[in-house]
């Protein structure tokens, strides 16, 4: 036979296989409905072994392994479809409720929690996210989460990532501890300057104070001035305020220009960050789920079973739906040996039924040990 004839035969077989695959998936949906009615589990190992044994017998020894791979994969797809169908009834209504809660758009006035003091980058982000915020300041990230979770504040603004220094791991580690939803996100341009008391020159400075991330973002400047000691502080603006009240003439702080006027300090070095396009990504969190009309991004968190291929199985499901992952962060699970929690950010619309079904499938997947839907939101 000519190659073209063989390919024509393959095309005809593929066409039949597609029709049979569609019929099998339709049957899987009916099985899900029947199992929902009866309360039977999705996985039936005895039946799967029986199917594989029959298949192996029919194809013969030469094709036994290939047939096992084909049918094992097909049964895995079928199980995933059944789990998605069963979970959709509980997950989809929560998304619908969140869309209803946000249908009128993000509020222009709100009580917002953030770390630091006036002039902090988190405060600047809060004022960009909420037009007329009433801001309450807290000492650490945990307190911001708690203020939102307990209903003290409508929203909380937290940094999660910097283009130079990377992820703010302390925030990601706290995500597993608190109940919240991400409702907005913002990339804020960060312009670091060096401030000191009036009359102080750079040559007078023996110590520079700032948040560890700010220090990391200005590593080249600090290396060029190796004789100056770098001291971590809880917050950039808090460091500026503390310096202003200390009366010290041998210290300086890395923070925003806004802090100069706020605390009576002077700029002694301009634009000291390692890179000019220095951005920090902030998230805005809420106690209740709210999805606003401009939402185009999702975040979720999960722990996977400790087995080879667990993460790749998840990534394949994203690829199958055509979802673009924008971030995959892994953090060790406290108290466990070499187990990790994964944070996924991806671009999608909350009205996309395929995406909602994908996420629903993770909520009852036996390979996903812990799953948390963090929210659907707009980022600018």
mmCIF file of C-alpha atoms in Angstrom:
data_model
loop_
_atom_site.group_PDB
_atom_site.id
_atom_site.type_symbol
_atom_site.label_atom_id
_atom_site.label_comp_id
_atom_site.label_asym_id
_atom_site.label_seq_id
_atom_site.Cartn_x
_atom_site.Cartn_y
_atom_site.Cartn_z
ATOM 1 C CA UNK A 1 0.000 0.000 0.000
ATOM 2 C CA UNK A 2 1.063 3.572 -0.680
ATOM 3 C CA UNK A 3 1.740 5.823 2.330
ATOM 4 C CA UNK A 4 -1.176 8.028 1.327
ATOM 5 C CA UNK A 5 -3.515 5.014 1.395
ATOM 6 C CA UNK A 6 -2.258 3.976 4.827
ATOM 7 C CA UNK A 7 -2.794 7.483 6.155
ATOM 8 C CA UNK A 8 -6.303 7.497 4.725
ATOM 9 C CA UNK A 9 -7.005 4.296 6.640
ATOM 10 C CA UNK A 10 -5.622 5.863 9.826
ATOM 11 C CA UNK A 11 -7.812 8.941 9.316
ATOM 12 C CA UNK A 12 -10.890 6.739 8.982
ATOM 13 C CA UNK A 13 -9.974 4.844 12.162
ATOM 14 C CA UNK A 14 -9.308 8.114 14.033
ATOM 15 C CA UNK A 15 -12.701 9.419 12.964
ATOM 16 C CA UNK A 16 -14.369 6.332 14.408
ATOM 17 C CA UNK A 17 -12.303 6.632 17.595
ATOM 18 C CA UNK A 18 -13.378 10.267 18.053
ATOM 19 C CA UNK A 19 -17.030 9.280 17.800
ATOM 20 C CA UNK A 20 -16.506 6.435 20.266
ATOM 21 C CA UNK A 21 -14.585 8.743 22.638
ATOM 22 C CA UNK A 22 -17.449 11.243 22.644
ATOM 23 C CA UNK A 23 -19.917 8.440 23.381
ATOM 24 C CA UNK A 24 -17.725 7.176 26.210
ATOM 25 C CA UNK A 25 -17.494 10.619 27.808
ATOM 26 C CA UNK A 26 -21.250 11.059 27.518
ATOM 27 C CA UNK A 27 -21.638 7.709 29.256
ATOM 28 C CA UNK A 28 -19.180 8.859 31.954
ATOM 29 C CA UNK A 29 -21.424 11.861 32.636
ATOM 30 C CA UNK A 30 -24.407 9.527 33.034
ATOM 31 C CA UNK A 31 -22.342 7.359 35.387
ATOM 32 C CA UNK A 32 -21.570 10.484 37.457
ATOM 33 C CA UNK A 33 -25.277 11.277 37.718
ATOM 34 C CA UNK A 34 -26.039 7.679 38.778
ATOM 35 C CA UNK A 35 -23.244 7.710 41.368
ATOM 36 C CA UNK A 36 -24.482 11.025 42.720
ATOM 37 C CA UNK A 37 -27.923 9.497 43.166
ATOM 38 C CA UNK A 38 -26.623 6.332 44.830
ATOM 39 C CA UNK A 39 -23.706 7.872 46.715
ATOM 40 C CA UNK A 40 -21.251 5.442 45.129
ATOM 41 C CA UNK A 41 -17.572 6.497 44.954
ATOM 42 C CA UNK A 42 -16.060 7.679 41.687
ATOM 43 C CA UNK A 43 -13.190 5.188 41.777
ATOM 44 C CA UNK A 44 -14.032 1.500 41.312
ATOM 45 C CA UNK A 45 -10.653 -0.335 41.278
ATOM 46 C CA UNK A 46 -12.196 -3.802 40.831
ATOM 47 C CA UNK A 47 -14.092 -2.752 37.697
ATOM 48 C CA UNK A 48 -11.008 -1.026 36.264
ATOM 49 C CA UNK A 49 -8.914 -4.162 36.801
ATOM 50 C CA UNK A 50 -11.616 -6.223 35.104
ATOM 51 C CA UNK A 51 -11.657 -3.889 32.065
ATOM 52 C CA UNK A 52 -7.860 -3.924 31.746
ATOM 53 C CA UNK A 53 -7.781 -7.719 31.975
ATOM 54 C CA UNK A 54 -10.382 -8.082 29.201
ATOM 55 C CA UNK A 55 -8.544 -5.587 27.011
ATOM 56 C CA UNK A 56 -5.219 -7.359 27.491
ATOM 57 C CA UNK A 57 -6.788 -10.657 26.513
ATOM 58 C CA UNK A 58 -8.401 -9.238 23.362
ATOM 59 C CA UNK A 59 -5.352 -7.391 21.989
ATOM 60 C CA UNK A 60 -2.860 -10.152 22.643
ATOM 61 C CA UNK A 61 0.616 -10.156 24.150
ATOM 62 C CA UNK A 62 2.300 -7.878 21.581
ATOM 63 C CA UNK A 63 -0.025 -4.921 22.242
ATOM 64 C CA UNK A 64 -0.786 -5.593 25.908
ATOM 65 C CA UNK A 65 1.323 -2.737 27.316
ATOM 66 C CA UNK A 66 0.161 -0.191 24.753
ATOM 67 C CA UNK A 67 -3.487 -1.102 25.322
ATOM 68 C CA UNK A 68 -3.028 -0.862 29.092
ATOM 69 C CA UNK A 69 -1.577 2.650 28.687
ATOM 70 C CA UNK A 70 -4.430 3.712 26.377
ATOM 71 C CA UNK A 71 -7.228 2.423 28.583
ATOM 72 C CA UNK A 72 -5.602 3.524 31.837
ATOM 73 C CA UNK A 73 -5.376 7.047 30.421
ATOM 74 C CA UNK A 74 -8.948 6.930 29.158
ATOM 75 C CA UNK A 75 -10.267 5.722 32.514
ATOM 76 C CA UNK A 76 -8.309 8.491 34.272
ATOM 77 C CA UNK A 77 -9.976 11.032 31.961
ATOM 78 C CA UNK A 78 -13.340 9.449 32.700
ATOM 79 C CA UNK A 79 -12.756 9.625 36.460
ATOM 80 C CA UNK A 80 -11.733 13.278 36.150
ATOM 81 C CA UNK A 81 -14.902 14.049 34.194
ATOM 82 C CA UNK A 82 -17.052 12.310 36.794
ATOM 83 C CA UNK A 83 -15.369 14.186 39.660
ATOM 84 C CA UNK A 84 -15.846 17.495 37.860
ATOM 85 C CA UNK A 85 -19.525 16.732 37.253
ATOM 86 C CA UNK A 86 -20.060 15.801 40.902
ATOM 87 C CA UNK A 87 -18.121 18.796 42.295
ATOM 88 C CA UNK A 88 -19.623 21.316 39.882
ATOM 89 C CA UNK A 89 -22.950 21.307 41.730
ATOM 90 C CA UNK A 90 -21.270 22.589 44.886
ATOM 91 C CA UNK A 91 -18.535 24.823 43.422
ATOM 92 C CA UNK A 92 -20.379 26.585 40.581
ATOM 93 C CA UNK A 93 -23.061 28.121 42.872
ATOM 94 C CA UNK A 94 -20.338 29.702 45.030
ATOM 95 C CA UNK A 95 -18.835 31.335 41.918
ATOM 96 C CA UNK A 96 -22.281 32.504 40.816
ATOM 97 C CA UNK A 97 -22.881 34.011 44.279
ATOM 98 C CA UNK A 98 -19.493 35.790 44.181
ATOM 99 C CA UNK A 99 -20.297 37.218 40.729
ATOM 100 C CA UNK A 100 -23.634 38.445 42.057
ATOM 101 C CA UNK A 101 -21.899 40.054 45.063
ATOM 102 C CA UNK A 102 -19.565 41.960 42.752
ATOM 103 C CA UNK A 103 -21.938 42.836 39.917
ATOM 104 C CA UNK A 104 -22.135 46.527 40.878
ATOM 105 C CA UNK A 105 -18.374 46.996 40.758
ATOM 106 C CA UNK A 106 -15.688 47.549 43.368
ATOM 107 C CA UNK A 107 -16.656 50.060 46.101
ATOM 108 C CA UNK A 108 -15.102 53.530 46.039
ATOM 109 C CA UNK A 109 -15.066 53.726 49.866
ATOM 110 C CA UNK A 110 -13.901 51.023 52.243
ATOM 111 C CA UNK A 111 -11.983 50.339 55.458
ATOM 112 C CA UNK A 112 -8.607 48.885 54.491
ATOM 113 C CA UNK A 113 -5.908 47.154 56.546
ATOM 114 C CA UNK A 114 -2.222 47.287 55.615
ATOM 115 C CA UNK A 115 1.166 47.090 57.296
ATOM 116 C CA UNK A 116 3.369 50.004 58.284
ATOM 117 C CA UNK A 117 2.506 53.664 58.719
ATOM 118 C CA UNK A 118 1.563 56.580 56.455
ATOM 119 C CA UNK A 119 3.849 56.650 53.436
ATOM 120 C CA UNK A 120 4.296 52.872 53.224
ATOM 121 C CA UNK A 121 4.124 51.308 49.786
ATOM 122 C CA UNK A 122 1.158 49.228 50.990
ATOM 123 C CA UNK A 123 -0.667 52.469 51.829
ATOM 124 C CA UNK A 124 0.061 53.789 48.334
ATOM 125 C CA UNK A 125 -1.283 50.543 46.851
ATOM 126 C CA UNK A 126 -4.396 50.766 49.037
ATOM 127 C CA UNK A 127 -5.092 54.280 47.736
ATOM 128 C CA UNK A 128 -4.736 53.029 44.148
ATOM 129 C CA UNK A 129 -7.115 50.104 44.727
ATOM 130 C CA UNK A 130 -9.770 51.985 46.768
ATOM 131 C CA UNK A 131 -10.524 55.556 45.747
ATOM 132 C CA UNK A 132 -11.424 56.794 49.230
ATOM 133 C CA UNK A 133 -9.987 54.365 51.781
ATOM 134 C CA UNK A 134 -10.070 54.586 55.551
ATOM 135 C CA UNK A 135 -6.765 52.932 56.416
ATOM 136 C CA UNK A 136 -5.865 51.073 59.583
ATOM 137 C CA UNK A 137 -2.187 50.224 60.015
ATOM 138 C CA UNK A 138 -0.882 46.995 61.527
ATOM 139 C CA UNK A 139 2.573 45.860 62.522
ATOM 140 C CA UNK A 140 2.757 42.607 60.545
ATOM 141 C CA UNK A 141 1.112 40.632 57.746
ATOM 142 C CA UNK A 142 -0.599 38.192 60.119
ATOM 143 C CA UNK A 143 -2.453 41.088 61.737
ATOM 144 C CA UNK A 144 -3.730 42.263 58.334
ATOM 145 C CA UNK A 145 -5.115 38.810 57.547
ATOM 146 C CA UNK A 146 -6.706 38.641 61.010
ATOM 147 C CA UNK A 147 -8.277 42.112 60.715
ATOM 148 C CA UNK A 148 -10.048 41.057 57.516
ATOM 149 C CA UNK A 149 -10.948 37.590 58.766
ATOM 150 C CA UNK A 150 -12.506 38.982 61.958
ATOM 151 C CA UNK A 151 -14.445 41.664 60.086
ATOM 152 C CA UNK A 152 -12.525 44.626 61.553
ATOM 153 C CA UNK A 153 -11.691 45.844 58.024
ATOM 154 C CA UNK A 154 -13.459 45.360 54.703
ATOM 155 C CA UNK A 155 -10.245 44.690 52.835
ATOM 156 C CA UNK A 156 -6.556 44.062 53.386
ATOM 157 C CA UNK A 157 -3.667 44.985 51.095
ATOM 158 C CA UNK A 158 -0.577 42.765 51.126
ATOM 159 C CA UNK A 159 2.595 42.500 48.993
ATOM 160 C CA UNK A 160 3.140 39.105 47.402
ATOM 161 C CA UNK A 161 5.918 39.568 44.855
ATOM 162 C CA UNK A 162 8.616 41.971 43.728
ATOM 163 C CA UNK A 163 10.204 42.036 40.287
ATOM 164 C CA UNK A 164 13.692 42.170 41.838
ATOM 165 C CA UNK A 165 13.528 40.428 45.219
ATOM 166 C CA UNK A 166 10.986 37.749 44.308
ATOM 167 C CA UNK A 167 8.066 36.421 46.319
ATOM 168 C CA UNK A 168 7.152 37.676 49.786
ATOM 169 C CA UNK A 169 7.240 34.184 51.273
ATOM 170 C CA UNK A 170 5.873 35.281 54.668
ATOM 171 C CA UNK A 171 2.568 36.245 53.014
ATOM 172 C CA UNK A 172 2.319 33.002 51.051
ATOM 173 C CA UNK A 173 2.982 30.977 54.200
ATOM 174 C CA UNK A 174 0.163 32.800 56.020
ATOM 175 C CA UNK A 175 -2.345 32.074 53.245
ATOM 176 C CA UNK A 176 -2.871 28.524 54.532
ATOM 177 C CA UNK A 177 -3.645 29.833 58.010
ATOM 178 C CA UNK A 178 -6.428 32.314 57.214
ATOM 179 C CA UNK A 179 -9.834 32.375 55.537
ATOM 180 C CA UNK A 180 -9.969 35.020 52.807
ATOM 181 C CA UNK A 181 -10.476 35.676 49.103
ATOM 182 C CA UNK A 182 -8.413 37.764 46.684
ATOM 183 C CA UNK A 183 -10.657 40.378 45.029
ATOM 184 C CA UNK A 184 -8.151 42.738 43.364
ATOM 185 C CA UNK A 185 -4.457 42.926 42.513
ATOM 186 C CA UNK A 186 -2.154 45.780 41.599
ATOM 187 C CA UNK A 187 1.407 46.133 40.312
ATOM 188 C CA UNK A 188 2.864 49.252 41.938
ATOM 189 C CA UNK A 189 5.966 50.979 40.586
ATOM 190 C CA UNK A 190 8.517 51.169 43.391
ATOM 191 C CA UNK A 191 10.966 54.091 43.425
ATOM 192 C CA UNK A 192 13.401 53.781 46.305
ATOM 193 C CA UNK A 193 15.305 56.797 47.609
ATOM 194 C CA UNK A 194 17.659 57.203 50.555
ATOM 195 C CA UNK A 195 16.408 59.571 53.269
ATOM 196 C CA UNK A 196 18.204 61.068 56.236
ATOM 197 C CA UNK A 197 17.774 63.915 58.731
ATOM 198 C CA UNK A 198 18.202 67.477 57.351
ATOM 199 C CA UNK A 199 21.837 68.357 56.769
ATOM 200 C CA UNK A 200 23.096 64.759 56.788
ATOM 201 C CA UNK A 201 25.362 63.766 53.878
ATOM 202 C CA UNK A 202 25.863 60.279 52.473
ATOM 203 C CA UNK A 203 29.426 60.322 53.816
ATOM 204 C CA UNK A 204 28.006 60.710 57.355
ATOM 205 C CA UNK A 205 25.848 57.565 57.168
ATOM 206 C CA UNK A 206 26.987 54.508 59.101
ATOM 207 C CA UNK A 207 23.705 52.523 59.027
ATOM 208 C CA UNK A 208 20.876 52.098 56.514
ATOM 209 C CA UNK A 209 17.545 50.716 57.708
ATOM 210 C CA UNK A 210 14.603 49.339 55.712
ATOM 211 C CA UNK A 211 12.417 46.319 55.092
ATOM 212 C CA UNK A 212 14.456 43.251 54.014
ATOM 213 C CA UNK A 213 12.842 43.275 50.565
ATOM 214 C CA UNK A 214 13.748 46.936 50.048
ATOM 215 C CA UNK A 215 17.322 46.199 51.092
ATOM 216 C CA UNK A 216 17.416 43.299 48.613
ATOM 217 C CA UNK A 217 16.073 45.553 45.848
ATOM 218 C CA UNK A 218 18.940 47.999 46.456
ATOM 219 C CA UNK A 219 21.719 45.421 46.748
ATOM 220 C CA UNK A 220 23.985 47.145 44.191
ATOM 221 C CA UNK A 221 23.830 50.455 46.062
ATOM 222 C CA UNK A 222 24.584 48.717 49.352
ATOM 223 C CA UNK A 223 27.475 46.813 47.788
ATOM 224 C CA UNK A 224 28.922 50.057 46.443
ATOM 225 C CA UNK A 225 28.776 51.414 50.003
ATOM 226 C CA UNK A 226 30.008 48.323 51.797
ATOM 227 C CA UNK A 227 31.173 50.327 54.800
ATOM 228 C CA UNK A 228 27.562 51.155 55.705
ATOM 229 C CA UNK A 229 25.713 48.590 57.836
ATOM 230 C CA UNK A 230 22.312 47.410 56.490
ATOM 231 C CA UNK A 231 19.725 46.776 59.207
ATOM 232 C CA UNK A 232 16.337 45.114 58.519
ATOM 233 C CA UNK A 233 13.190 46.874 59.691
ATOM 234 C CA UNK A 234 9.535 45.835 59.766
ATOM 235 C CA UNK A 235 8.497 48.427 57.175
ATOM 236 C CA UNK A 236 10.054 51.091 54.959
ATOM 237 C CA UNK A 237 7.847 53.949 56.164
ATOM 238 C CA UNK A 238 8.031 52.776 59.788
ATOM 239 C CA UNK A 239 11.819 52.952 59.514
ATOM 240 C CA UNK A 240 11.546 56.525 58.194
ATOM 241 C CA UNK A 241 9.239 57.548 61.028
ATOM 242 C CA UNK A 242 11.523 55.964 63.618
ATOM 243 C CA UNK A 243 14.565 57.740 62.180
ATOM 244 C CA UNK A 244 12.777 61.100 62.237
ATOM 245 C CA UNK A 245 12.018 60.690 65.940
ATOM 246 C CA UNK A 246 15.462 59.357 66.831
ATOM 247 C CA UNK A 247 17.436 62.525 66.024
ATOM 248 C CA UNK A 248 20.244 60.390 64.598
ATOM 249 C CA UNK A 249 22.709 62.035 62.191
ATOM 250 C CA UNK A 250 24.558 58.834 61.249
ATOM 251 C CA UNK A 251 21.659 56.788 59.838
ATOM 252 C CA UNK A 252 19.468 56.725 56.754
ATOM 253 C CA UNK A 253 16.473 54.773 55.443
ATOM 254 C CA UNK A 254 15.442 53.296 52.112
ATOM 255 C CA UNK A 255 11.813 54.144 51.387
ATOM 256 C CA UNK A 256 9.539 56.193 49.140
ATOM 257 C CA UNK A 257 9.987 59.888 48.407
ATOM 258 C CA UNK A 258 6.604 60.561 50.071
ATOM 259 C CA UNK A 259 8.176 59.807 53.456
ATOM 260 C CA UNK A 260 10.520 62.795 53.162
ATOM 261 C CA UNK A 261 7.734 65.350 53.466
ATOM 262 C CA UNK A 262 5.731 63.239 55.912
ATOM 263 C CA UNK A 263 8.553 62.873 58.431
ATOM 264 C CA UNK A 264 10.751 65.907 57.802
ATOM 265 C CA UNK A 265 13.591 64.008 56.127
ATOM 266 C CA UNK A 266 15.700 64.826 53.080
ATOM 267 C CA UNK A 267 16.628 62.808 50.008
ATOM 268 C CA UNK A 268 20.371 62.144 49.960
ATOM 269 C CA UNK A 269 20.395 59.590 47.099
ATOM 270 C CA UNK A 270 17.931 59.209 44.239
ATOM 271 C CA UNK A 271 16.630 56.069 42.503
ATOM 272 C CA UNK A 272 18.842 53.566 44.274
ATOM 273 C CA UNK A 273 17.009 50.370 43.261
ATOM 274 C CA UNK A 274 18.953 47.794 41.242
ATOM 275 C CA UNK A 275 16.623 48.109 38.264
ATOM 276 C CA UNK A 276 14.611 51.047 37.003
ATOM 277 C CA UNK A 277 11.424 49.075 36.355
ATOM 278 C CA UNK A 278 10.982 47.880 39.925
ATOM 279 C CA UNK A 279 7.439 46.703 40.683
ATOM 280 C CA UNK A 280 5.751 45.101 43.661
ATOM 281 C CA UNK A 281 2.573 43.115 43.194
ATOM 282 C CA UNK A 282 -0.062 43.672 45.890
ATOM 283 C CA UNK A 283 -3.232 41.683 46.476
ATOM 284 C CA UNK A 284 -6.423 43.015 48.018
ATOM 285 C CA UNK A 285 -8.186 40.436 50.187
ATOM 286 C CA UNK A 286 -11.731 40.202 51.527
ATOM 287 C CA UNK A 287 -13.460 37.924 54.022
ATOM 288 C CA UNK A 288 -16.273 37.143 51.592
ATOM 289 C CA UNK A 289 -15.981 36.026 47.990
ATOM 290 C CA UNK A 290 -16.486 38.876 45.536
ATOM 291 C CA UNK A 291 -15.881 38.569 41.793
ATOM 292 C CA UNK A 292 -16.129 41.836 39.887
ATOM 293 C CA UNK A 293 -17.068 42.220 36.192
ATOM 294 C CA UNK A 294 -13.477 42.938 35.109
ATOM 295 C CA UNK A 295 -12.035 39.770 36.718
ATOM 296 C CA UNK A 296 -9.611 37.946 34.426
ATOM 297 C CA UNK A 297 -7.274 36.113 36.773
ATOM 298 C CA UNK A 298 -7.586 33.196 39.211
ATOM 299 C CA UNK A 299 -5.505 32.058 42.182
ATOM 300 C CA UNK A 300 -5.708 28.786 44.060
ATOM 301 C CA UNK A 301 -3.616 26.763 46.469
ATOM 302 C CA UNK A 302 -3.241 22.999 46.812
ATOM 303 C CA UNK A 303 -1.146 20.277 48.413
ATOM 304 C CA UNK A 304 -0.578 17.169 46.303
ATOM 305 C CA UNK A 305 -0.049 13.539 47.204
ATOM 306 C CA UNK A 306 3.632 12.676 47.592
ATOM 307 C CA UNK A 307 4.129 10.587 44.437
ATOM 308 C CA UNK A 308 5.994 10.924 41.128
ATOM 309 C CA UNK A 309 4.034 12.828 38.495
ATOM 310 C CA UNK A 310 1.511 14.430 40.875
ATOM 311 C CA UNK A 311 2.325 17.976 39.776
ATOM 312 C CA UNK A 312 2.610 17.082 36.078
ATOM 313 C CA UNK A 313 -0.890 15.550 36.229
ATOM 314 C CA UNK A 314 -2.227 18.917 37.405
ATOM 315 C CA UNK A 315 -0.308 20.865 34.761
ATOM 316 C CA UNK A 316 -1.625 18.603 31.999
ATOM 317 C CA UNK A 317 -5.175 19.478 33.053
ATOM 318 C CA UNK A 318 -4.404 23.189 32.760
ATOM 319 C CA UNK A 319 -2.896 22.651 29.332
ATOM 320 C CA UNK A 320 -5.899 20.635 28.162
ATOM 321 C CA UNK A 321 -8.211 23.580 28.874
ATOM 322 C CA UNK A 322 -5.778 26.047 27.279
ATOM 323 C CA UNK A 323 -5.180 27.993 30.495
ATOM 324 C CA UNK A 324 -2.099 30.228 30.732
ATOM 325 C CA UNK A 325 -0.312 29.831 34.078
ATOM 326 C CA UNK A 326 1.318 33.097 35.151
ATOM 327 C CA UNK A 327 2.786 31.877 38.439
ATOM 328 C CA UNK A 328 3.563 28.577 40.132
ATOM 329 C CA UNK A 329 4.951 28.981 43.639
ATOM 330 C CA UNK A 330 5.900 26.121 45.949
ATOM 331 C CA UNK A 331 6.215 26.453 49.701
ATOM 332 C CA UNK A 332 7.146 23.710 52.209
ATOM 333 C CA UNK A 333 4.283 22.475 54.385
ATOM 334 C CA UNK A 334 5.184 23.183 58.048
ATOM 335 C CA UNK A 335 5.741 20.036 60.101
ATOM 336 C CA UNK A 336 6.059 17.733 57.073
ATOM 337 C CA UNK A 337 9.026 16.044 55.455
ATOM 338 C CA UNK A 338 9.676 17.364 51.940
ATOM 339 C CA UNK A 339 6.002 18.062 51.185
ATOM 340 C CA UNK A 340 5.010 21.242 49.424
ATOM 341 C CA UNK A 341 2.029 23.498 48.977
ATOM 342 C CA UNK A 342 1.577 24.975 45.493
ATOM 343 C CA UNK A 343 0.081 28.362 44.624
ATOM 344 C CA UNK A 344 -1.235 28.736 41.079
ATOM 345 C CA UNK A 345 -2.046 32.023 39.313
ATOM 346 C CA UNK A 346 -3.597 31.785 35.869
ATOM 347 C CA UNK A 347 -5.469 33.885 33.349
ATOM 348 C CA UNK A 348 -9.098 33.009 32.678
ATOM 349 C CA UNK A 349 -12.600 34.437 32.810
ATOM 350 C CA UNK A 350 -14.943 33.424 35.657
ATOM 351 C CA UNK A 351 -17.695 32.951 33.066
ATOM 352 C CA UNK A 352 -15.708 30.245 31.251
ATOM 353 C CA UNK A 353 -17.509 26.992 32.102
ATOM 354 C CA UNK A 354 -14.477 24.891 31.156
ATOM 355 C CA UNK A 355 -12.335 26.695 33.737
ATOM 356 C CA UNK A 356 -14.990 26.441 36.465
ATOM 357 C CA UNK A 357 -15.288 22.727 35.730
ATOM 358 C CA UNK A 358 -11.497 22.369 35.865
ATOM 359 C CA UNK A 359 -11.309 24.011 39.288
ATOM 360 C CA UNK A 360 -14.292 22.030 40.548
ATOM 361 C CA UNK A 361 -12.481 18.840 39.623
ATOM 362 C CA UNK A 362 -9.596 19.733 41.940
ATOM 363 C CA UNK A 363 -11.926 20.092 44.929
ATOM 364 C CA UNK A 364 -12.571 16.330 45.142
ATOM 365 C CA UNK A 365 -9.500 14.912 43.402
ATOM 366 C CA UNK A 366 -7.963 12.194 45.656
ATOM 367 C CA UNK A 367 -4.479 13.246 44.516
ATOM 368 C CA UNK A 368 -5.119 16.768 45.862
ATOM 369 C CA UNK A 369 -4.768 16.517 49.634
ATOM 370 C CA UNK A 370 -5.760 20.111 50.423
ATOM 371 C CA UNK A 371 -7.387 22.601 48.056
ATOM 372 C CA UNK A 372 -8.221 26.278 48.552
ATOM 373 C CA UNK A 373 -9.790 28.545 45.966
ATOM 374 C CA UNK A 374 -8.189 31.944 46.602
ATOM 375 C CA UNK A 375 -10.288 34.037 44.238
ATOM 376 C CA UNK A 376 -10.977 35.451 40.784
ATOM 377 C CA UNK A 377 -10.006 39.088 40.281
ATOM 378 C CA UNK A 378 -8.689 41.819 38.026
ATOM 379 C CA UNK A 379 -5.037 42.861 38.134
ATOM 380 C CA UNK A 380 -3.708 46.148 36.836
#
